[in-house]
Each structure stands twice: as structure tokens, then as C-alpha cells.
Short mmCIF file of C-alpha atoms and ligand atoms in Angstrom, two decimals:
data_model
loop_
_atom_site.label_atom_id
_atom_site.label_comp_id
_atom_site.label_asym_id
_atom_site.label_seq_id
_atom_site.Cartn_x
_atom_site.Cartn_y
_atom_site.Cartn_z
CA MET Z 1479 55.02 -85.13 212.82
CA SER Z 1480 51.76 -85.39 210.91
CA GLU Z 1481 48.98 -82.94 211.60
CA ARG Z 1482 46.55 -85.82 211.86
CA LEU Z 1483 48.54 -87.38 214.69
CA GLU Z 1484 48.61 -84.06 216.53
CA ASN Z 1485 44.84 -83.65 216.02
CA TYR Z 1486 44.28 -87.15 217.38
CA ALA Z 1487 46.38 -86.40 220.48
CA ASN Z 1488 44.43 -83.19 220.98
CA LEU Z 1489 41.14 -85.07 220.70
CA ILE Z 1490 42.22 -87.37 223.55
CA VAL Z 1491 43.45 -84.51 225.75
CA LYS Z 1492 40.48 -82.19 225.11
CA ALA Z 1493 37.36 -84.24 224.23
CA GLY Z 1494 38.72 -87.23 226.19
CA VAL Z 1495 39.89 -86.12 229.67
CA ASN Z 1496 39.13 -82.44 229.05
CA ILE Z 1497 42.24 -81.26 230.95
CA GLN Z 1498 41.68 -78.12 233.05
CA PRO Z 1499 44.17 -75.30 233.73
CA GLY Z 1500 46.71 -76.30 236.37
CA GLN Z 1501 45.39 -79.87 236.57
CA LEU Z 1502 47.61 -82.95 236.84
CA LEU Z 1503 47.45 -85.64 234.18
CA VAL Z 1504 48.40 -89.31 234.63
CA ILE Z 1505 49.12 -91.42 231.53
CA ASN Z 1506 49.22 -95.23 231.58
CA ALA Z 1507 51.30 -96.18 228.55
CA PRO Z 1508 52.97 -99.29 227.13
CA ILE Z 1509 56.69 -98.59 226.57
CA GLU Z 1510 56.17 -99.26 222.84
CA CYS Z 1511 53.93 -96.16 222.78
CA ALA Z 1512 56.50 -93.83 224.39
CA GLY Z 1513 56.58 -91.44 221.43
CA PHE Z 1514 52.84 -90.95 221.47
CA ALA Z 1515 52.79 -90.66 225.28
CA ARG Z 1516 55.29 -87.78 225.00
CA LEU Z 1517 53.10 -86.13 222.36
CA LEU Z 1518 50.12 -86.41 224.74
CA CYS Z 1519 52.28 -84.77 227.45
CA ALA Z 1520 53.09 -81.89 225.15
CA LYS Z 1521 49.46 -81.42 224.10
CA ALA Z 1522 48.36 -81.54 227.74
CA PHE Z 1523 50.84 -78.80 228.67
CA ASP Z 1524 49.66 -76.79 225.63
CA ALA Z 1525 46.11 -77.11 226.98
CA GLY Z 1526 47.15 -75.83 230.41
CA ALA Z 1527 48.05 -78.97 232.39
CA GLY Z 1528 50.01 -78.26 235.58
CA ASP Z 1529 52.09 -81.45 235.37
CA VAL Z 1530 52.09 -84.90 233.80
CA PHE Z 1531 53.10 -88.27 235.24
CA VAL Z 1532 53.46 -91.50 233.22
CA PHE Z 1533 53.08 -95.06 234.53
CA TRP Z 1534 55.00 -97.17 232.00
CA LYS Z 1535 53.87 -100.71 231.32
CA ASP Z 1536 56.08 -103.41 229.78
CA GLU Z 1537 54.20 -106.42 228.42
CA LEU Z 1538 57.33 -108.45 227.70
CA LEU Z 1539 58.48 -107.98 231.27
CA ARG Z 1540 55.05 -109.10 232.48
CA LYS Z 1541 55.37 -112.22 230.33
CA LEU Z 1542 58.82 -112.96 231.80
CA ARG Z 1543 57.47 -112.64 235.33
CA LEU Z 1544 54.52 -114.90 234.53
CA GLU Z 1545 56.97 -117.49 233.16
CA ARG Z 1546 59.62 -117.28 235.84
CA ALA Z 1547 58.20 -115.93 239.10
CA GLY Z 1548 56.24 -118.14 241.49
CA ILE Z 1549 52.58 -117.51 242.24
CA GLY Z 1550 53.36 -116.21 245.74
CA TYR Z 1551 55.52 -113.44 244.26
CA LEU Z 1552 52.99 -112.61 241.54
CA GLU Z 1553 50.25 -112.24 244.12
CA ASP Z 1554 52.30 -109.90 246.29
CA VAL Z 1555 51.27 -106.44 245.07
CA PRO Z 1556 53.10 -103.75 247.08
CA ARG Z 1557 50.97 -101.12 248.77
CA TRP Z 1558 52.69 -98.28 246.90
CA GLN Z 1559 51.06 -99.46 243.65
CA ARG Z 1560 47.70 -98.43 245.04
CA GLU Z 1561 48.97 -95.42 246.96
CA ALA Z 1562 50.77 -93.92 243.97
CA ARG Z 1563 47.58 -94.01 241.90
CA LEU Z 1564 45.34 -92.76 244.69
CA HIS Z 1565 47.80 -89.95 245.37
CA TYR Z 1566 47.15 -88.58 241.90
CA VAL Z 1567 43.45 -89.23 241.33
CA ARG Z 1568 42.08 -88.80 244.85
CA GLU Z 1569 44.42 -86.38 246.59
CA LYS Z 1570 45.59 -84.29 243.63
CA GLY Z 1571 42.47 -84.46 241.44
CA ALA Z 1572 44.37 -85.75 238.40
CA CYS Z 1573 42.70 -87.05 235.25
CA VAL Z 1574 43.89 -90.26 233.58
CA ILE Z 1575 44.63 -91.30 229.98
CA SER Z 1576 45.18 -95.05 229.43
CA LEU Z 1577 46.58 -96.38 226.16
CA ALA Z 1578 45.33 -99.89 225.31
CA ALA Z 1579 47.63 -101.62 222.83
CA ASP Z 1580 48.21 -105.19 224.04
CA ASP Z 1581 49.67 -107.82 221.72
CA PRO Z 1582 46.78 -110.32 221.61
CA ASP Z 1583 49.09 -113.34 221.19
CA LEU Z 1584 51.79 -112.46 223.68
CA LEU Z 1585 50.60 -114.60 226.57
CA GLN Z 1586 50.01 -117.74 224.47
CA GLY Z 1587 51.37 -120.70 226.38
CA ILE Z 1588 51.43 -118.96 229.76
CA ASP Z 1589 49.88 -120.97 232.60
CA PRO Z 1590 46.36 -119.44 232.75
CA HIS Z 1591 46.18 -120.25 236.46
CA LYS Z 1592 49.20 -118.00 237.13
CA ALA Z 1593 47.93 -115.21 234.88
CA ALA Z 1594 44.54 -115.33 236.64
CA ALA Z 1595 46.16 -115.25 240.11
CA GLU Z 1596 48.32 -112.23 239.21
CA HIS Z 1597 45.37 -110.45 237.61
CA LYS Z 1598 43.12 -111.03 240.61
CA ALA Z 1599 45.76 -109.86 243.12
CA LEU Z 1600 46.28 -106.65 241.16
CA ALA Z 1601 42.51 -106.08 240.84
CA ALA Z 1602 42.10 -106.53 244.62
CA ALA Z 1603 44.99 -104.16 245.38
CA LEU Z 1604 43.67 -101.46 243.05
CA LYS Z 1605 40.01 -101.73 244.07
CA PRO Z 1606 39.79 -98.27 245.72
CA TYR Z 1607 41.49 -96.72 242.69
CA ARG Z 1608 39.06 -98.44 240.33
CA HIS Z 1609 36.15 -97.17 242.38
CA VAL Z 1610 37.33 -93.57 241.93
CA MET Z 1611 37.40 -94.15 238.16
CA MET Z 1612 34.17 -96.13 237.74
CA SER Z 1613 32.17 -93.64 239.79
CA ASN Z 1614 33.59 -90.78 237.69
CA GLN Z 1615 35.17 -88.99 240.66
CA ALA Z 1616 38.08 -88.49 238.25
CA ARG Z 1617 37.85 -87.88 234.50
CA TRP Z 1618 39.43 -90.68 232.45
CA VAL Z 1619 39.74 -91.95 228.91
CA VAL Z 1620 40.90 -95.14 227.22
CA ALA Z 1621 42.36 -94.69 223.73
CA SER Z 1622 44.73 -96.69 221.53
CA VAL Z 1623 47.96 -96.49 219.57
CA PRO Z 1624 49.19 -99.26 217.25
CA THR Z 1625 52.08 -101.47 218.32
CA VAL Z 1626 53.80 -103.92 215.97
CA GLY Z 1627 52.57 -106.99 217.88
CA TRP Z 1628 48.97 -105.82 217.86
CA ALA Z 1629 49.01 -104.53 214.26
CA LYS Z 1630 50.43 -107.83 212.94
CA LYS Z 1631 47.61 -109.74 214.62
CA VAL Z 1632 45.01 -107.53 212.92
CA PHE Z 1633 46.79 -107.46 209.53
CA PRO Z 1634 48.84 -110.69 209.47
CA GLY Z 1635 49.84 -110.61 205.79
CA MET Z 1636 51.60 -107.22 205.91
CA SER Z 1637 55.10 -106.03 206.77
CA ASP Z 1638 55.54 -104.53 210.25
CA ALA Z 1639 55.47 -100.96 208.91
CA ASP Z 1640 52.46 -101.54 206.64
CA ALA Z 1641 50.49 -103.25 209.39
CA VAL Z 1642 51.12 -100.38 211.82
CA GLU Z 1643 50.09 -97.84 209.16
CA ALA Z 1644 46.94 -99.82 208.31
CA LEU Z 1645 46.00 -99.96 211.99
CA TRP Z 1646 46.56 -96.19 212.33
CA GLN Z 1647 44.15 -95.64 209.42
CA ALA Z 1648 41.57 -97.91 211.04
CA ILE Z 1649 41.92 -96.10 214.38
CA TYR Z 1650 41.55 -92.65 212.79
CA HIS Z 1651 38.48 -93.87 210.92
CA ALA Z 1652 36.91 -95.42 214.03
CA CYS Z 1653 37.51 -92.21 216.02
CA ARG Z 1654 36.19 -89.97 213.23
CA ALA Z 1655 39.63 -88.32 213.36
CA GLU Z 1656 40.39 -88.37 209.62
CA GLY Z 1657 39.24 -84.85 208.78
CA ASP Z 1658 40.62 -81.42 209.63
CA ASP Z 1659 38.59 -80.97 212.80
CA PRO Z 1660 38.20 -84.23 214.77
CA ILE Z 1661 36.88 -82.41 217.84
CA ALA Z 1662 33.96 -80.94 215.87
CA ALA Z 1663 33.21 -84.35 214.29
CA TRP Z 1664 33.34 -85.92 217.75
CA THR Z 1665 30.94 -83.34 219.18
CA ARG Z 1666 28.39 -84.01 216.38
CA HIS Z 1667 28.66 -87.77 216.93
CA ILE Z 1668 28.14 -87.43 220.69
CA ALA Z 1669 25.02 -85.30 220.15
CA ARG Z 1670 23.47 -88.08 218.02
CA MET Z 1671 24.21 -90.65 220.72
CA GLN Z 1672 22.72 -88.35 223.35
CA ALA Z 1673 19.36 -88.27 221.55
CA ARG Z 1674 19.06 -92.09 221.64
CA LEU Z 1675 20.11 -92.20 225.24
CA GLU Z 1676 17.43 -89.72 226.23
CA ARG Z 1677 14.83 -91.76 224.40
CA MET Z 1678 15.87 -94.95 226.22
CA ASN Z 1679 15.74 -93.09 229.53
CA ALA Z 1680 12.24 -91.83 228.74
CA TYR Z 1681 10.92 -95.40 228.20
CA HIS Z 1682 11.96 -96.55 231.73
CA PHE Z 1683 11.95 -100.17 230.50
CA SER Z 1684 11.85 -102.88 233.13
CA ALA Z 1685 13.68 -105.37 230.86
CA LEU Z 1686 15.18 -105.95 227.41
CA HIS Z 1687 14.64 -109.20 225.46
CA TYR Z 1688 17.45 -110.12 223.00
CA THR Z 1689 17.16 -112.69 220.22
CA SER Z 1690 19.40 -113.78 217.35
CA ALA Z 1691 19.57 -116.74 214.96
CA ASN Z 1692 22.86 -117.80 216.63
CA GLY Z 1693 20.88 -119.04 219.66
CA THR Z 1694 20.88 -115.94 221.83
CA ASP Z 1695 17.55 -115.69 223.65
CA ILE Z 1696 17.86 -113.77 226.86
CA THR Z 1697 15.81 -111.40 229.00
CA VAL Z 1698 17.79 -108.83 230.97
CA GLY Z 1699 15.91 -107.06 233.75
CA LEU Z 1700 17.14 -103.49 234.25
CA ALA Z 1701 18.14 -102.10 237.64
CA ASP Z 1702 15.55 -99.98 239.44
CA ASP Z 1703 16.21 -96.30 238.65
CA HIS Z 1704 18.69 -97.32 235.93
CA LEU Z 1705 20.08 -94.55 233.75
CA TRP Z 1706 21.37 -94.90 230.20
CA CYS Z 1707 24.80 -93.27 229.89
CA GLY Z 1708 27.35 -92.84 227.14
CA GLY Z 1709 29.21 -90.56 224.79
CA VAL Z 1710 29.85 -87.83 227.26
CA GLU Z 1711 29.73 -88.12 231.05
CA VAL Z 1712 30.51 -85.70 233.86
CA ASP Z 1713 32.86 -85.98 236.84
CA GLN Z 1714 31.99 -85.07 240.44
CA HIS Z 1715 32.42 -81.37 239.59
CA ARG Z 1716 30.10 -81.71 236.54
CA ILE Z 1717 33.03 -81.28 234.11
CA PRO Z 1718 32.29 -83.30 230.93
CA PHE Z 1719 34.58 -85.97 229.47
CA SER Z 1720 34.46 -88.95 227.09
CA ALA Z 1721 35.70 -92.15 228.74
CA ASN Z 1722 36.33 -94.05 225.51
CA ILE Z 1723 37.75 -92.86 222.20
CA PRO Z 1724 36.26 -94.25 220.04
CA THR Z 1725 32.80 -94.81 221.50
CA GLU Z 1726 29.53 -95.96 219.97
CA GLU Z 1727 27.79 -97.41 223.02
CA ILE Z 1728 25.03 -96.31 225.30
CA PHE Z 1729 25.04 -98.45 228.43
CA THR Z 1730 23.17 -99.05 231.66
CA ALA Z 1731 22.97 -101.36 234.66
CA PRO Z 1732 21.11 -104.67 234.49
CA HIS Z 1733 19.42 -105.86 237.67
CA LYS Z 1734 21.93 -108.45 238.83
CA ASP Z 1735 19.27 -111.00 239.86
CA ARG Z 1736 16.92 -110.60 236.88
CA VAL Z 1737 18.78 -112.09 233.91
CA ASP Z 1738 17.45 -115.32 232.38
CA GLY Z 1739 18.30 -117.20 229.19
CA ILE Z 1740 21.24 -117.96 226.90
CA VAL Z 1741 23.64 -115.53 225.28
CA LYS Z 1742 26.32 -116.31 222.66
CA SER Z 1743 29.33 -114.14 221.94
CA THR Z 1744 29.81 -112.84 218.40
CA LYS Z 1745 33.47 -111.83 218.66
CA PRO Z 1746 36.41 -113.38 220.50
CA LEU Z 1747 37.19 -111.96 223.92
CA LEU Z 1748 40.81 -111.18 224.78
CA TYR Z 1749 40.84 -111.71 228.55
CA ASN Z 1750 44.06 -111.28 230.47
CA GLY Z 1751 46.09 -111.98 227.32
CA ILE Z 1752 44.15 -115.11 226.33
CA LEU Z 1753 41.61 -115.31 223.50
CA ILE Z 1754 38.28 -116.86 224.50
CA GLU Z 1755 36.28 -117.78 221.38
CA GLU Z 1756 32.59 -118.51 220.83
CA LEU Z 1757 31.58 -118.32 224.44
CA SER Z 1758 28.10 -119.22 225.58
CA LEU Z 1759 26.59 -118.33 228.96
CA THR Z 1760 23.36 -119.58 230.51
CA PHE Z 1761 21.80 -117.37 233.21
CA ASN Z 1762 19.24 -118.24 235.83
CA ASN Z 1763 18.04 -115.49 238.20
CA GLY Z 1764 21.03 -113.43 237.14
CA ARG Z 1765 23.67 -116.05 237.88
CA VAL Z 1766 25.74 -117.86 235.23
CA VAL Z 1767 24.75 -121.49 235.81
CA ASP Z 1768 26.43 -122.98 232.73
CA TYR Z 1769 29.17 -121.89 230.34
CA ALA Z 1770 31.08 -123.12 227.32
CA ALA Z 1771 33.63 -121.81 224.80
CA ARG Z 1772 35.15 -123.21 221.62
CA ALA Z 1773 38.60 -122.04 222.72
CA ASN Z 1774 40.02 -121.37 226.19
CA ALA Z 1775 36.94 -122.33 228.21
CA GLU Z 1776 39.31 -122.83 231.17
CA THR Z 1777 40.17 -119.12 231.12
CA LEU Z 1778 36.47 -118.27 230.93
CA GLY Z 1779 36.08 -120.41 234.04
CA HIS Z 1780 38.80 -118.41 235.82
CA LEU Z 1781 37.04 -115.17 234.89
CA LEU Z 1782 33.72 -116.48 236.27
CA GLU Z 1783 35.40 -117.69 239.46
CA THR Z 1784 37.08 -114.36 240.29
CA ASP Z 1785 34.43 -113.79 242.96
CA ASP Z 1786 30.66 -114.12 243.37
CA GLY Z 1787 29.92 -110.93 241.39
CA SER Z 1788 31.88 -112.11 238.35
CA ARG Z 1789 29.07 -114.63 237.68
CA TYR Z 1790 26.53 -111.79 237.31
CA LEU Z 1791 26.15 -109.00 234.75
CA GLY Z 1792 27.15 -105.43 235.60
CA GLU Z 1793 26.65 -103.63 232.28
CA ILE Z 1794 24.64 -103.91 229.09
CA ALA Z 1795 25.43 -101.69 226.11
CA LEU Z 1796 23.65 -100.97 222.85
CA VAL Z 1797 25.81 -100.44 219.76
CA PRO Z 1798 24.41 -100.24 216.22
CA TYR Z 1799 25.71 -102.96 213.88
CA ASP Z 1800 25.97 -100.20 211.31
CA SER Z 1801 28.83 -98.12 212.80
CA PRO Z 1802 32.24 -97.02 211.47
CA ILE Z 1803 34.09 -99.67 213.46
CA SER Z 1804 31.69 -102.46 212.58
CA ASN Z 1805 31.59 -101.41 208.91
CA THR Z 1806 35.37 -101.79 208.56
CA GLY Z 1807 34.79 -105.52 209.09
CA ILE Z 1808 38.08 -105.57 211.01
CA LEU Z 1809 38.40 -107.71 214.10
CA PHE Z 1810 40.65 -105.60 216.32
CA TYR Z 1811 41.33 -108.14 219.11
CA ASN Z 1812 41.12 -105.12 221.43
CA THR Z 1813 38.04 -104.64 223.59
CA LEU Z 1814 38.02 -100.85 223.18
CA PHE Z 1815 37.34 -101.28 219.47
CA ASP Z 1816 35.50 -104.61 219.35
CA GLU Z 1817 33.07 -103.58 222.14
CA ASN Z 1818 32.22 -100.48 220.13
CA ALA Z 1819 31.41 -102.59 217.05
CA ALA Z 1820 28.75 -104.70 218.73
CA CYS Z 1821 26.16 -104.75 221.48
CA HIS Z 1822 27.89 -106.09 224.57
CA PHE Z 1823 27.39 -107.23 228.13
CA ALA Z 1824 29.91 -107.07 230.96
CA LEU Z 1825 30.33 -109.60 233.71
CA GLY Z 1826 31.22 -108.13 237.10
CA GLU Z 1827 31.29 -104.65 238.59
CA ALA Z 1828 28.52 -102.23 237.58
CA TYR Z 1829 29.04 -98.48 237.15
CA PRO Z 1830 27.41 -96.69 240.12
CA THR Z 1831 26.70 -93.82 237.69
CA THR Z 1832 24.22 -96.05 235.79
CA ILE Z 1833 21.82 -96.00 238.75
CA GLY Z 1834 19.99 -92.81 239.61
CA GLY Z 1835 18.18 -91.57 242.72
CA GLU Z 1836 19.14 -89.48 245.72
CA ASP Z 1837 20.52 -92.22 247.96
CA ARG Z 1838 24.06 -92.87 246.69
CA ARG Z 1839 25.16 -95.21 249.49
CA GLU Z 1840 26.49 -98.50 248.16
CA GLU Z 1841 23.87 -100.58 249.99
CA ALA Z 1842 21.07 -98.50 248.43
CA LEU Z 1843 22.54 -99.05 244.95
CA ILE Z 1844 22.95 -102.80 245.59
CA HIS Z 1845 19.31 -102.93 246.68
CA LYS Z 1846 18.34 -101.49 243.29
CA GLY Z 1847 20.26 -104.26 241.49
CA LEU Z 1848 23.83 -102.96 241.21
CA ASN Z 1849 26.42 -105.75 240.90
CA THR Z 1850 29.79 -105.56 242.66
CA SER Z 1851 32.93 -107.52 241.79
CA LEU Z 1852 36.70 -107.29 241.42
CA SER Z 1853 36.23 -107.89 237.68
CA HIS Z 1854 34.53 -105.98 234.90
CA GLU Z 1855 34.83 -107.76 231.60
CA ASP Z 1856 32.98 -106.82 228.42
CA PHE Z 1857 32.07 -109.45 225.83
CA MET Z 1858 30.42 -108.88 222.48
CA ILE Z 1859 26.99 -110.32 221.72
CA GLY Z 1860 25.60 -108.12 218.91
CA ALA Z 1861 25.00 -109.78 215.52
CA ALA Z 1862 23.77 -108.55 212.13
CA ASP Z 1863 20.30 -109.90 212.97
CA THR Z 1864 20.08 -108.96 216.67
CA ALA Z 1865 16.53 -108.04 217.69
CA ILE Z 1866 15.82 -106.33 221.00
CA ASP Z 1867 12.43 -105.57 222.50
CA GLY Z 1868 12.03 -103.24 225.44
CA ILE Z 1869 9.49 -104.45 227.99
CA THR Z 1870 7.63 -101.75 229.89
CA THR Z 1871 6.54 -102.01 233.52
CA SER Z 1872 3.01 -102.83 232.26
CA GLY Z 1873 4.35 -105.68 230.10
CA GLU Z 1874 4.08 -103.93 226.73
CA ARG Z 1875 6.81 -104.75 224.15
CA ILE Z 1876 8.42 -101.97 222.14
CA ALA Z 1877 10.94 -102.58 219.34
CA VAL Z 1878 14.38 -101.13 220.14
CA PHE Z 1879 16.64 -103.06 217.73
CA ARG Z 1880 15.84 -104.84 214.46
CA GLN Z 1881 18.45 -106.38 212.14
CA GLY Z 1882 21.25 -105.26 214.41
CA ASN Z 1883 20.33 -101.57 214.51
CA PHE Z 1884 18.23 -99.12 216.50
CA VAL Z 1885 14.74 -98.69 215.07
CA PHE Z 1886 14.91 -95.01 216.05
ZN1 ZN Y 806 30.52 -100.87 227.54
ZN1 ZN Y 807 32.32 -102.30 230.14
#
């Protein structure tokens, strides 16, 4: 086994979930990534984990069910699905590693109505589990491992083996895990992100105004007491972790009712196995009042119709156009990578951690502008020419982004 692969696994276990002595670890892994999941198990035990449990996921089986099972069966999510997860993260204090490696083309031809129904039923069943994760009660990380299906989509002209190897190289590069000491490189990178985040927090902007030659012209009001987060976060016991490897974003909560204008996507969005291309959303008082897409607009409609909150924004994130992922010029067809190559917004659920203040009750956070929804879906809106002005509470405009990058 290569040293680089072991270093990468260590980065996920240590800088990612930051496993503690005696702690339980849960891994969500596609069956194609079984070898890497076992390596993560070994590294977790090396780092002191008490035990490891793996939830295996089989995409081909999911496709078969979507083809052959009726909607009533697909919507019937047994209670143990939720209870098993809550057992680990809530009762046993486990941390969670999820490996994202979907084949972007696998669900082509599947009835989008069925896929949406299954997705929504699962999201509803797992809502309490998701809340534990999104409010950082448990430490979690999303990372990736190449699969043949995914790698061939990214590098279509290559043999299976060459495509997988090329995707490994791209992943190592994106995660700054090429050198001898990825954890040290990661720590330096996080410190740079932290400085920008602190600066954004010091401005206390009331809104950001985005413009681009592609037609984006949108003002996003920020939630009262919003906090910029990113790079490294802490769990309920103040233990640090990085929720995404790689990560380039600093993010915060928009005020759900204060978004006005038009935004255009700059990368395709893989939603629920279906690729939505060139989407355009028009907002009025925070609500999406019009939408369009060059491909799979129907699926975009399903996303927006998940519930009332899925028509409102729950996250905005700043990502420099000039970043390792963006500079590769590779379209990954995987949100973990594509969202970290471009400024993005998310429709749906906001992170409670992006709103500060003493009163942490949900109604207090909602009053400050927090959005709630069964969905949370990132889509990429950053372009090479993106300009962003911060607007202060007194109406003054301060440059934040010019030509796709931070001015500071
Ligand atoms: Zn984000
Ligand atoms: Zn997000």
C-alpha cells in the first residue's frame, strides 16, 4: 500500500473527524470503496478508536429498487434506519466519516418522480440524525475515493485503471495531500482561511451584492448575528474537526427573507443522481419565484418543491476562483469538489452554527433569519469575473471579491 494513501487516510481520521481515545467511529461507504474503508478502520484503531461500524451503500442496488419497486415501498423507510444512526451519534458519541463517490450517470433514465419521492422519505426519516450533524453535536467529515464509474465520467477518454489513477492524483492535489506531511499542509491552509473568516466576521455586513457578466445580479441579506464559519469547526465539547476534505469555503447564513435578484449557476449540479445544468433562480423577498435550467429543469422543480424551506437559501459560501481545485480546470461532477472550486449557495436547511448569540432555541434562530427544510443542496455560482460587495449596516459598500477572488 502506498505511503500517500496511508497519509490521506490519516488526514481524514485525524484532521477530519479528529478521533479521540476510546471513541466510536461510523463510516458511510459505497461498497466499491471497501478497501479504503478498511484502511480508514485500521487508521482509526491506530489513533485510539474504541470501535468502528460501517454502513455500506450500494448504488446499483438503489438503481434496481428505483426501477422495480413501487413508490409506496420506496417511501417506507423503516424506523431502525434512523435509530441505528442515532444510537451511534447521539447515545454513543460516535464521529462519522462519509465517503462521497457516486457515479454521476448511474441514475440516467430513472423516473425523477420516484427518485425524488424516495429521497424525500429518507430525508424526513433521518431528520433528527441530520440535526445532530448540522449542529455539530457530533464531529463529521465528507471525503472521497475514486470509483470506476465516477472516474470515467471525469476522464472519459481513459481506460478504467488510468481514469481511477488520474482521479486519485486530482484528489490528492485538491486535498494538499501530495507531500510527505499532509496534516501539516492542511493546518497551514486552515490558518489562512481562518484569517479571512475573522475579517468577514469583523465587518458585520448586513448584505452581500453579487454580480457577474453571466447575468447574476443578486443581493443576499445576511442573518442577524450571522457568523462566518469554515476550515475548522468545533463540536459540542469544543473538540476541533474539519467537516470537508478538501475545503476552500467560508460560509454563513443568509437571512431567508432578504434575498432579491437573479443568480445563474456556473457548474452543473448533480442532484439525487441527475445532472441539472445551467440553472437560473429568481428570488423575491427570499423566495424562489421563477426558475429555469438547460437540462433537467423538472428535477430542479422537484428539489424546490421538497417543502417550503427548499425555496429559500440556507447557506452562502465564499470560495476563491484561484484555488487548487478550481485551477485543475477539472469538473468533478461531485459536489464536495465542485462546491470547493466556486462560490456557492445552498437551498434549504441552514446550519444553526452559522448564527451566533446566547439564545440557541430554534425559534430564536428562525427569528434571526435561519431557514429550515428537509433539503440542503449546494449549487455553484462563482465565475472568473464574480464581483461581491459587502454592504454595511450604514449602507456603505466595501469590495470583498473582484475578478473571482478575495480582495484581501
Ligand atoms: Zn458550503
Ligand atoms: Zn452546503
